Short mmCIF file of N, CA and C in Angstrom, two decimals:
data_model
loop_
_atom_site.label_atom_id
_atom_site.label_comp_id
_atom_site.label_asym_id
_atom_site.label_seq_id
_atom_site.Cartn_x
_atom_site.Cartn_y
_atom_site.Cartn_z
N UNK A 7 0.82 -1.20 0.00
CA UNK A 7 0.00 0.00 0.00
C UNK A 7 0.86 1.26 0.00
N UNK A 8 2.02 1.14 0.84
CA UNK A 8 3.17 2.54 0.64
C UNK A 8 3.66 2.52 -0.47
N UNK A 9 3.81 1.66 -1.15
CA UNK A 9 4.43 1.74 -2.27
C UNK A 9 3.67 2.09 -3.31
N UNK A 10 2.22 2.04 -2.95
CA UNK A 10 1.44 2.31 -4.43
C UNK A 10 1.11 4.05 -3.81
N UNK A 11 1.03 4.34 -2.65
CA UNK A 11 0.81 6.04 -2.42
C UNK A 11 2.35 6.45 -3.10
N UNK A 12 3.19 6.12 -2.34
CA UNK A 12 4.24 7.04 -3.39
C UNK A 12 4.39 7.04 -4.74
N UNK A 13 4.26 5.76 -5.36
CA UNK A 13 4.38 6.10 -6.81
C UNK A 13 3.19 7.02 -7.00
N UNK A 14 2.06 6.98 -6.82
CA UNK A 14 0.76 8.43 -7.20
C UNK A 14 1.47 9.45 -6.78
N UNK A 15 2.04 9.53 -5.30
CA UNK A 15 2.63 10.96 -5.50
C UNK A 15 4.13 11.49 -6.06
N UNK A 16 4.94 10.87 -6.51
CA UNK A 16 5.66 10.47 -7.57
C UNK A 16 5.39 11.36 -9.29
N UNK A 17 3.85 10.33 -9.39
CA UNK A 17 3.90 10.88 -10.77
C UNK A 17 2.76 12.07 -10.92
N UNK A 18 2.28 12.89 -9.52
CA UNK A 18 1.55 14.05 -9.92
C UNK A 18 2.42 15.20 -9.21
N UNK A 19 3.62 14.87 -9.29
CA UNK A 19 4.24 15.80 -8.79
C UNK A 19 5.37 16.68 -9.48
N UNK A 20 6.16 17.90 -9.10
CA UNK A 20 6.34 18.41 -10.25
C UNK A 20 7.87 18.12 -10.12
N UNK A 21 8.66 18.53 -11.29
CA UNK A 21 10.22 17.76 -11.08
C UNK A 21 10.81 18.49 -11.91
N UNK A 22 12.15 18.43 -11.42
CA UNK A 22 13.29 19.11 -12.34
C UNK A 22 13.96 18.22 -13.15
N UNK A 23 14.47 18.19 -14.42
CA UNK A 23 15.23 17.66 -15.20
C UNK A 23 16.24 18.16 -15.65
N UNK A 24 17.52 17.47 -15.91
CA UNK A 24 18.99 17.86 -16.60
C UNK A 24 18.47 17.40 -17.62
N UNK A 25 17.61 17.60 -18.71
CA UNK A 25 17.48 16.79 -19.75
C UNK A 25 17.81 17.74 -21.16
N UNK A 26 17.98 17.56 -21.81
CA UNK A 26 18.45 18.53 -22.69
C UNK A 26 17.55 17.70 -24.17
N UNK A 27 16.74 18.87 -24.69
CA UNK A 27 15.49 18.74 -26.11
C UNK A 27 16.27 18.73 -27.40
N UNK A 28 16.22 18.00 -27.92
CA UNK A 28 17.04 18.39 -28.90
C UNK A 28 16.01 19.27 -30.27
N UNK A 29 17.05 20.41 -30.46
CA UNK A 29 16.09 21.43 -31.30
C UNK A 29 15.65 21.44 -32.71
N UNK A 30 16.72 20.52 -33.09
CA UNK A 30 15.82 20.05 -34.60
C UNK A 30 14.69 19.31 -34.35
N UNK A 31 14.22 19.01 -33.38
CA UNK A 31 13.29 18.02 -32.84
C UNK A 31 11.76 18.14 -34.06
N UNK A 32 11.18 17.62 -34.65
CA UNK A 32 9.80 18.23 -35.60
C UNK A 32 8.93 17.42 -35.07
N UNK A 33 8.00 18.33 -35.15
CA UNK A 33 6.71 18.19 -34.49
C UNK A 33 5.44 18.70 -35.68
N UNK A 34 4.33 17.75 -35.67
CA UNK A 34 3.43 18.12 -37.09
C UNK A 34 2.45 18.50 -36.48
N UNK A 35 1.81 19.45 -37.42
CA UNK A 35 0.39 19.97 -37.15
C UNK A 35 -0.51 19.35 -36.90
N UNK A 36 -1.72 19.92 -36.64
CA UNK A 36 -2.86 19.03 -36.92
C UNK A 36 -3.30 18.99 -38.41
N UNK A 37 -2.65 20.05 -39.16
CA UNK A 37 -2.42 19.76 -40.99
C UNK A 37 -1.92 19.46 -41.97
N UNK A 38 -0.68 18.81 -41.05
CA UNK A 38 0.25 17.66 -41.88
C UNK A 38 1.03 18.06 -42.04
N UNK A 39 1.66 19.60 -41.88
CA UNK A 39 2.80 20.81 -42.17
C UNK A 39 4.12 20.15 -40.35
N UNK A 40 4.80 19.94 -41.17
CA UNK A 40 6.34 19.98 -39.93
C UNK A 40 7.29 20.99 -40.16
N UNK A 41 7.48 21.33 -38.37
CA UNK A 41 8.17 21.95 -37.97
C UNK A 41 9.19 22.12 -37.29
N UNK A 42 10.23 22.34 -36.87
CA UNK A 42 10.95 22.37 -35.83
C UNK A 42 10.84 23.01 -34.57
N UNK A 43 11.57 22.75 -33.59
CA UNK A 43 11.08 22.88 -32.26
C UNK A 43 11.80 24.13 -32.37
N UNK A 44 13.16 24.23 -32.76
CA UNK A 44 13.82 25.49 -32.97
C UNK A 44 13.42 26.97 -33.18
N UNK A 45 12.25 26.82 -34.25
CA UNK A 45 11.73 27.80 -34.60
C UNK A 45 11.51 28.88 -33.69
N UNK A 46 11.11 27.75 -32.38
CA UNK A 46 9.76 28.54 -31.16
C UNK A 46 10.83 28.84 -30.34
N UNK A 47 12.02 27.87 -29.85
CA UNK A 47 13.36 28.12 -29.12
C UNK A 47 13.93 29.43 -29.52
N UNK A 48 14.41 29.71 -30.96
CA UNK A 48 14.90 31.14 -31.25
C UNK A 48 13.99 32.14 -30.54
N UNK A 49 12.49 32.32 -29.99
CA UNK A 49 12.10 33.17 -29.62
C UNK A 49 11.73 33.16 -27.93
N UNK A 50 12.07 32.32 -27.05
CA UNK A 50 11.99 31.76 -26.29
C UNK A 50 12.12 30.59 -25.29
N UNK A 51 11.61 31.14 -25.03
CA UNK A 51 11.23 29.15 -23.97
C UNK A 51 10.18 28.98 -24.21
N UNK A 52 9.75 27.72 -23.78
CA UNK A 52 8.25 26.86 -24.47
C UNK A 52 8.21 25.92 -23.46
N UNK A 53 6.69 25.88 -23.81
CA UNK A 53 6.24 25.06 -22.63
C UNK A 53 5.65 24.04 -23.70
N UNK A 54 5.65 22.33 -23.40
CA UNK A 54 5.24 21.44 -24.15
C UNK A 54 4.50 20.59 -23.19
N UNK A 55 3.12 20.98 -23.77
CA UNK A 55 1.58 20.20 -22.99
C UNK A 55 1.47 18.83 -24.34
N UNK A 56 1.68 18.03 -23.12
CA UNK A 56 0.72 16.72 -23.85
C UNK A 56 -0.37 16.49 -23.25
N UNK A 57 -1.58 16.69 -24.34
CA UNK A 57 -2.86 15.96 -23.73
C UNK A 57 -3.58 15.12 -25.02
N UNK A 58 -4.87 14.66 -24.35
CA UNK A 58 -5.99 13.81 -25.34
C UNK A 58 -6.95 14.23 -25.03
N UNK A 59 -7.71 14.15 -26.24
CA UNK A 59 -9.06 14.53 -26.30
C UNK A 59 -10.22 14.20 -25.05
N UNK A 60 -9.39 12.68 -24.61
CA UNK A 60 -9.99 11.89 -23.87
C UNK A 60 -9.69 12.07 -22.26
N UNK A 61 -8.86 13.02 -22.07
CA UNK A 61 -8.51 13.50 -21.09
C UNK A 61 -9.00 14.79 -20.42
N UNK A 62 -10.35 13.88 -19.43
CA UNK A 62 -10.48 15.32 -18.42
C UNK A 62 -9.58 16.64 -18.26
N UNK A 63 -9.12 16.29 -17.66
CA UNK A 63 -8.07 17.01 -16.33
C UNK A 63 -7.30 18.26 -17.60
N UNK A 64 -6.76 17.64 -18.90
CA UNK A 64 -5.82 17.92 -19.79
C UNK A 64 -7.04 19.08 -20.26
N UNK A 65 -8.48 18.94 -20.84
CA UNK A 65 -9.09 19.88 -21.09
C UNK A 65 -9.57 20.90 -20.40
N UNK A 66 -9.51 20.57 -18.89
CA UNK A 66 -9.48 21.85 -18.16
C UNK A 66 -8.65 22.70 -17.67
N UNK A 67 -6.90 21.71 -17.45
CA UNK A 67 -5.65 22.44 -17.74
C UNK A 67 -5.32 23.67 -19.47
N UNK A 68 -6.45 23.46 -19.95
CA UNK A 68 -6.24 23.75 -21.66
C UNK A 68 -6.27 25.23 -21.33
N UNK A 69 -7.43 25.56 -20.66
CA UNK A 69 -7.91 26.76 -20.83
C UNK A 69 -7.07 28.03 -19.86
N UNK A 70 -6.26 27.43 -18.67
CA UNK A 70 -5.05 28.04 -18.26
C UNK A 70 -3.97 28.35 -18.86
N UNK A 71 -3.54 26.97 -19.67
CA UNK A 71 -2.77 27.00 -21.25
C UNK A 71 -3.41 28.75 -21.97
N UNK A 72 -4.18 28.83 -22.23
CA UNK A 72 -4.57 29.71 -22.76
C UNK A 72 -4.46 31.23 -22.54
N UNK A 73 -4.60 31.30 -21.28
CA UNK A 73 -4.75 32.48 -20.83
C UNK A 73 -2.74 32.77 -20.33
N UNK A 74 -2.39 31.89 -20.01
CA UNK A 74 -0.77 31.78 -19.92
C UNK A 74 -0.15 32.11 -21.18
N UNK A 75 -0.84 31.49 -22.28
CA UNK A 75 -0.09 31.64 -24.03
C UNK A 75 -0.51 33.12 -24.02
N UNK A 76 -1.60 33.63 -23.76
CA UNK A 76 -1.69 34.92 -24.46
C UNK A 76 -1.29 36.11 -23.49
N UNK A 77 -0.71 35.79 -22.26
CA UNK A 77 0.27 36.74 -21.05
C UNK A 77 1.13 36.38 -21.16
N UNK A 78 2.06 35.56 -21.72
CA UNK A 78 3.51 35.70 -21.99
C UNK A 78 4.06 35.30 -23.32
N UNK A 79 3.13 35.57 -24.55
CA UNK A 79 3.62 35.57 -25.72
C UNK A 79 4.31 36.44 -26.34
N UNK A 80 3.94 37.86 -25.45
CA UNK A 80 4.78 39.22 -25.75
C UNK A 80 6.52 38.80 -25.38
N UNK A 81 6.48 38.11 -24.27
CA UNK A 81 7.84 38.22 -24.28
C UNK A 81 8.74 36.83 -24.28
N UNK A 82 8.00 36.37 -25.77
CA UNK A 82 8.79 35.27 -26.37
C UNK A 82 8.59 33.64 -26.09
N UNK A 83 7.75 33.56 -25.22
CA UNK A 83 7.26 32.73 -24.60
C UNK A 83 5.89 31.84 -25.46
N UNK A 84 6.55 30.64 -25.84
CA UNK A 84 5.37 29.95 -26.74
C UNK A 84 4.79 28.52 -25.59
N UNK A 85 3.72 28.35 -26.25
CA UNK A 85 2.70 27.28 -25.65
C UNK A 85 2.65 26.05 -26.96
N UNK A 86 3.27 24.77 -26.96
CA UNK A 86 2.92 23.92 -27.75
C UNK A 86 2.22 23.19 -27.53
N UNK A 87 0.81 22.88 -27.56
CA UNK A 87 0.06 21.59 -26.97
C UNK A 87 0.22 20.29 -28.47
N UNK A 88 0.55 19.18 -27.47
CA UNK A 88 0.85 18.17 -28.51
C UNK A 88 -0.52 17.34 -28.16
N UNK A 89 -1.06 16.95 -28.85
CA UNK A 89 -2.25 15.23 -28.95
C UNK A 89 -1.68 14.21 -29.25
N UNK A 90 -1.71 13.56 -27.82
CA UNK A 90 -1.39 12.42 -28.13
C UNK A 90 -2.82 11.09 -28.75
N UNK A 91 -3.82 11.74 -29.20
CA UNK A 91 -4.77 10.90 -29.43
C UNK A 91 -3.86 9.80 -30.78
N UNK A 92 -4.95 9.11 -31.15
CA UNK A 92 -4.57 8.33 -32.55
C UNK A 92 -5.04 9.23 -33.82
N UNK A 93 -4.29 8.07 -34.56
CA UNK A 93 -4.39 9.01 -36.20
C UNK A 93 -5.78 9.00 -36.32
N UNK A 94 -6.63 7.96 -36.20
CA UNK A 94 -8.28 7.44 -36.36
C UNK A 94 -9.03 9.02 -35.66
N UNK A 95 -8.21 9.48 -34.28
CA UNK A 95 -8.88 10.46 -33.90
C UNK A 95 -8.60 11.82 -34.22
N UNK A 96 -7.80 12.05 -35.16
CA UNK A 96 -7.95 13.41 -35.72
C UNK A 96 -8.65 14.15 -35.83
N UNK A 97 -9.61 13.60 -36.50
CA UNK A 97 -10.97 14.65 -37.16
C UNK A 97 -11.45 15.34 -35.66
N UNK A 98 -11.40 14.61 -34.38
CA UNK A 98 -12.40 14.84 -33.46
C UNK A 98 -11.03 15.95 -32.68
N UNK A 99 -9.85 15.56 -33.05
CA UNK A 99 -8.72 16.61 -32.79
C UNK A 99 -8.67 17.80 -32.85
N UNK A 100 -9.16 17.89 -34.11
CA UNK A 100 -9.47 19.24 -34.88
C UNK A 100 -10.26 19.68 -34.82
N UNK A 101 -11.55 19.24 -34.20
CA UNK A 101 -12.94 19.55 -34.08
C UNK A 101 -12.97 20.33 -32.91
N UNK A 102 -12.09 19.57 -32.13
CA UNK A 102 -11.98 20.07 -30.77
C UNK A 102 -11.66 21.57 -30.33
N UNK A 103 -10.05 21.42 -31.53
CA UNK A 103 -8.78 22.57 -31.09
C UNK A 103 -10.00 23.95 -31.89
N UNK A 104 -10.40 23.63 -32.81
CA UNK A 104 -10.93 24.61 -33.46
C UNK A 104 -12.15 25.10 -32.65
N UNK A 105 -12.91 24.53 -32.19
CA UNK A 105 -14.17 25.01 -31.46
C UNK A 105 -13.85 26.02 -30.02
N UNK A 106 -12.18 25.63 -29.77
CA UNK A 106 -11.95 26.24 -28.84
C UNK A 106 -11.44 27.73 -28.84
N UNK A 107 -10.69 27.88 -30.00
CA UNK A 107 -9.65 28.83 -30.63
C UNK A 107 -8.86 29.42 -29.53
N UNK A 108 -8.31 28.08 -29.07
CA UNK A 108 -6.75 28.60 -28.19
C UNK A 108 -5.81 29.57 -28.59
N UNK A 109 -5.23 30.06 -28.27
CA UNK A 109 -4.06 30.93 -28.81
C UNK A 109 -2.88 30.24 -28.75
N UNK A 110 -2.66 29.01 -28.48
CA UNK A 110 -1.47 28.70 -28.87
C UNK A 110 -1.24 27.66 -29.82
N UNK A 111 -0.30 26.71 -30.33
CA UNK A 111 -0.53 25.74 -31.41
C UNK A 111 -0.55 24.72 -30.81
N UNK A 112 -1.59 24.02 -32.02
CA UNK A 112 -1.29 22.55 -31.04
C UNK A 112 -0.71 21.41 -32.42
N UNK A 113 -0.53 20.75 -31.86
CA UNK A 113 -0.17 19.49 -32.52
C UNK A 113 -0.09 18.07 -32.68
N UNK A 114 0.39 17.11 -33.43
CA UNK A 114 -0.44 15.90 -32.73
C UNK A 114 0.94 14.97 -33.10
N UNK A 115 0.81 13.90 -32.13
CA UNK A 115 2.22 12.45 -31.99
C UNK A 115 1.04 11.74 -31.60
N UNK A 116 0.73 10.89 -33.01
CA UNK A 116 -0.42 9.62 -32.86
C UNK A 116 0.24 8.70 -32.72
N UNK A 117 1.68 8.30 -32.71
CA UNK A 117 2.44 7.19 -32.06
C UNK A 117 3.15 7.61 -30.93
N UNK A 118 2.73 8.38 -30.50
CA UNK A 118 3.19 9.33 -29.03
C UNK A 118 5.02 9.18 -28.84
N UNK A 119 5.76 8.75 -30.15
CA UNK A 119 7.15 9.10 -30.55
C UNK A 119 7.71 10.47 -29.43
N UNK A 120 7.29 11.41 -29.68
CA UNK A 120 7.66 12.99 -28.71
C UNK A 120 7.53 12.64 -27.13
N UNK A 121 5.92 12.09 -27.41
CA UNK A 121 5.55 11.78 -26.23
C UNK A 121 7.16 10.91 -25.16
N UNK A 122 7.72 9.88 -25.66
CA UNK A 122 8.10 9.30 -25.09
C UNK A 122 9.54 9.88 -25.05
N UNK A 123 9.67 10.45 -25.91
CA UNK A 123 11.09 11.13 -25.91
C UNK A 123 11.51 11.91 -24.87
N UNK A 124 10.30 12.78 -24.20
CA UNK A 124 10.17 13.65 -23.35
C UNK A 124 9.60 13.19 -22.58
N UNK A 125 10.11 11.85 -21.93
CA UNK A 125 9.31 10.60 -20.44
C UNK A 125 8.19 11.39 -20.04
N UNK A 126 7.02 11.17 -21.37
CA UNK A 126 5.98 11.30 -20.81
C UNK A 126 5.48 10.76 -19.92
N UNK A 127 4.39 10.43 -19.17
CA UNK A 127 4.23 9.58 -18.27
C UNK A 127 2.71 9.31 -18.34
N UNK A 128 2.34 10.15 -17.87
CA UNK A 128 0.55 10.43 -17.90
C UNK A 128 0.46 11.69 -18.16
N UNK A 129 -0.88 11.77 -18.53
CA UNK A 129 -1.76 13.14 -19.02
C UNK A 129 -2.45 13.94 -17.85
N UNK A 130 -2.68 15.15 -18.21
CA UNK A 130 -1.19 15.49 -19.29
C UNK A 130 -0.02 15.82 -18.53
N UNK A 131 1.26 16.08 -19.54
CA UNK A 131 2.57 15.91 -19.01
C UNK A 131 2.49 17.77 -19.53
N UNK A 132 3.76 18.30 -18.89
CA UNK A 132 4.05 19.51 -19.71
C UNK A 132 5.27 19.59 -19.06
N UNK A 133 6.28 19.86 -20.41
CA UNK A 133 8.02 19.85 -20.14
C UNK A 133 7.77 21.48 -20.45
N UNK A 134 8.65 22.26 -19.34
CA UNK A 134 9.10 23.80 -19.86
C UNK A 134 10.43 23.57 -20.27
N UNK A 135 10.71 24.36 -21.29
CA UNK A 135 12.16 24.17 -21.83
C UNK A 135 12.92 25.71 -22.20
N UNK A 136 14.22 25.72 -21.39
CA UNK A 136 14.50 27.11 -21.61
C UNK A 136 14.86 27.31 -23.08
N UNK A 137 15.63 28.78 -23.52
CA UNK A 137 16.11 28.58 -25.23
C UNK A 137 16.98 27.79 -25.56
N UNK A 138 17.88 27.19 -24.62
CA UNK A 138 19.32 26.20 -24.92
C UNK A 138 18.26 25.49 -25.01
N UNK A 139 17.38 24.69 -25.04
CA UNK A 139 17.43 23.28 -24.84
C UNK A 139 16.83 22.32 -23.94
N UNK A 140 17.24 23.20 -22.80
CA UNK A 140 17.79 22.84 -21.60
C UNK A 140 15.90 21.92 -20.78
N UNK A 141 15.62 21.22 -20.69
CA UNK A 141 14.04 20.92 -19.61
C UNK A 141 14.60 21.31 -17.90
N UNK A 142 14.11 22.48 -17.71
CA UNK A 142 14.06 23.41 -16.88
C UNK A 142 12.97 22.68 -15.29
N UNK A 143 11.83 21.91 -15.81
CA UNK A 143 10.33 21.72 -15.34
C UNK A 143 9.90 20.83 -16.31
N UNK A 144 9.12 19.96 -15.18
CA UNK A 144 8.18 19.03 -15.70
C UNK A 144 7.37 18.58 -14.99
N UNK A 145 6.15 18.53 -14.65
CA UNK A 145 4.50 18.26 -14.35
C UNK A 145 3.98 17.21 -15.11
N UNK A 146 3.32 16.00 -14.31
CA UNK A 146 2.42 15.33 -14.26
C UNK A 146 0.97 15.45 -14.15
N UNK A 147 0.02 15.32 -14.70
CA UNK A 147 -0.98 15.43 -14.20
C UNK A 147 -1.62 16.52 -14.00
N UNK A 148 -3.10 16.95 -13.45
CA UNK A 148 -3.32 18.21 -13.41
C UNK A 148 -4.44 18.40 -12.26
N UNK A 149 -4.49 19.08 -10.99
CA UNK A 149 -5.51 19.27 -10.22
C UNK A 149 -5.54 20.61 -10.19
N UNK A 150 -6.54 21.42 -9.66
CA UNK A 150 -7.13 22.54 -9.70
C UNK A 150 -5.90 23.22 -8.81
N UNK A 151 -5.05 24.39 -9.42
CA UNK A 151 -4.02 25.10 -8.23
C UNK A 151 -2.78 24.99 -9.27
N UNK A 152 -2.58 23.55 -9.72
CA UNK A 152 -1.20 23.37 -10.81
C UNK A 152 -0.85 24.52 -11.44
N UNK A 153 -1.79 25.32 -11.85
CA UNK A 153 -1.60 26.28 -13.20
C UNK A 153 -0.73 27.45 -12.24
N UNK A 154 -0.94 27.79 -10.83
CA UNK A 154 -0.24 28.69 -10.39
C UNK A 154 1.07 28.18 -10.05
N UNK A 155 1.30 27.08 -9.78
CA UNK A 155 2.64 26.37 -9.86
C UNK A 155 3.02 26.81 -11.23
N UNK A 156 2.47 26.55 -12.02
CA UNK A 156 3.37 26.36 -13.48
C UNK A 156 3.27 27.99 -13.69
N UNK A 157 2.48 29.05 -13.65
CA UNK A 157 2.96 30.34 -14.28
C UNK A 157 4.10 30.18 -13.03
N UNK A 158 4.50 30.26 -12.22
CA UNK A 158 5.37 30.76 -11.17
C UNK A 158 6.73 30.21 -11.76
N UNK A 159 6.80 28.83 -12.47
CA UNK A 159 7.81 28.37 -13.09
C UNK A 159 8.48 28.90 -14.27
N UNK A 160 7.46 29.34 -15.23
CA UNK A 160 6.78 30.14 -16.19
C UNK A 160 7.93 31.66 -16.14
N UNK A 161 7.43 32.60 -15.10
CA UNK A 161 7.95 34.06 -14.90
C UNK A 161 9.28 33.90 -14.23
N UNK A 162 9.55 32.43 -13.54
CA UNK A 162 10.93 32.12 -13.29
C UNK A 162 12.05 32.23 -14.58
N UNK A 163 11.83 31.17 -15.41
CA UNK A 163 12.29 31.33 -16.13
C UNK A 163 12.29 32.29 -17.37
N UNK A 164 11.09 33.54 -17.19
CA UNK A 164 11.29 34.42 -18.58
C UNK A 164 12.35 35.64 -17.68
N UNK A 165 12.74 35.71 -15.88
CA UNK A 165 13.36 36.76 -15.78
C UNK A 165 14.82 36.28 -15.63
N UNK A 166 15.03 35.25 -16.09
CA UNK A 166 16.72 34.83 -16.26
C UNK A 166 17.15 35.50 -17.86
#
């Protein structure tokens, strides 16, 4: 029984990584267009949300996503949300991202490839990554309060 409470608090908890992103890294739209991770690095740091359609918690973390993308986009600061749904669930991907009109981009890993690159774990995950590279922060999971953890991580790293 101790062993199954710590791993839960384990993986909803938030953590630092030496991990280093690599910046050619490409990541595709939800319209089939690839990109590099670099692009968003030259102008910042970035925060990388994985969620699913199918994920509570990830659609109500979305809308903090949101209001975070559009208070620190002035100063270089991008929001990537990745889907990890399947290829089969696209259409309902797009149905989704569009009905919402987030301000930041999203994108989709239907073999969750990114996903795992960046030890996803559970949904949703979100790696902050400074402009080197560098995974600065990383979050598990999402309960009501997280989002002030994460801007606080957020304005940490835009005043270095």
């Amino acid at each position: 029984m101790h062993r199954y409470l710590f791993l839960v608090c384990i993986a909803f908890s938030s953590s630092t990584f030496s991990q280093k992103v690599q910046s050619n890294l490409r990541l595709s739209r939800t319209d089939g267009k690839k990109v590099k991770l670099i692009q968003y690095l030259n102008d910042g740091p970035v925060l990388i949300n994985f969620w699913a359609t199918w994920c509570g918690p990830c659609k109500k973390e979305m809308l903090h996503l949101d209001r975070l993308s559009k208070e620190y986009k002035k100063e270089g600061f991008s929001i990537l949300s990745i889907s990890i749904d399947t290829q089969r669930s696209l259409s309902e991907v797009k149905r989704f991202v569009r009905s919402k009109k987030y301000a930041f981009e999203v994108f989709v890993d239907p073999n969750q490839q990114i996903f795992k690159k960046l030890n996803g774990n559970i949904m949703p995950t979100n790696v902050l990554i400074d402009q080197d590279g560098q995974v600065v922060w990383m979050h598990y999971g999402y309960m009501p309060g997280d989002e002030i953890i994460m801007e606080k991580e957020i304005v940490e790293l835009l005043k270095k």
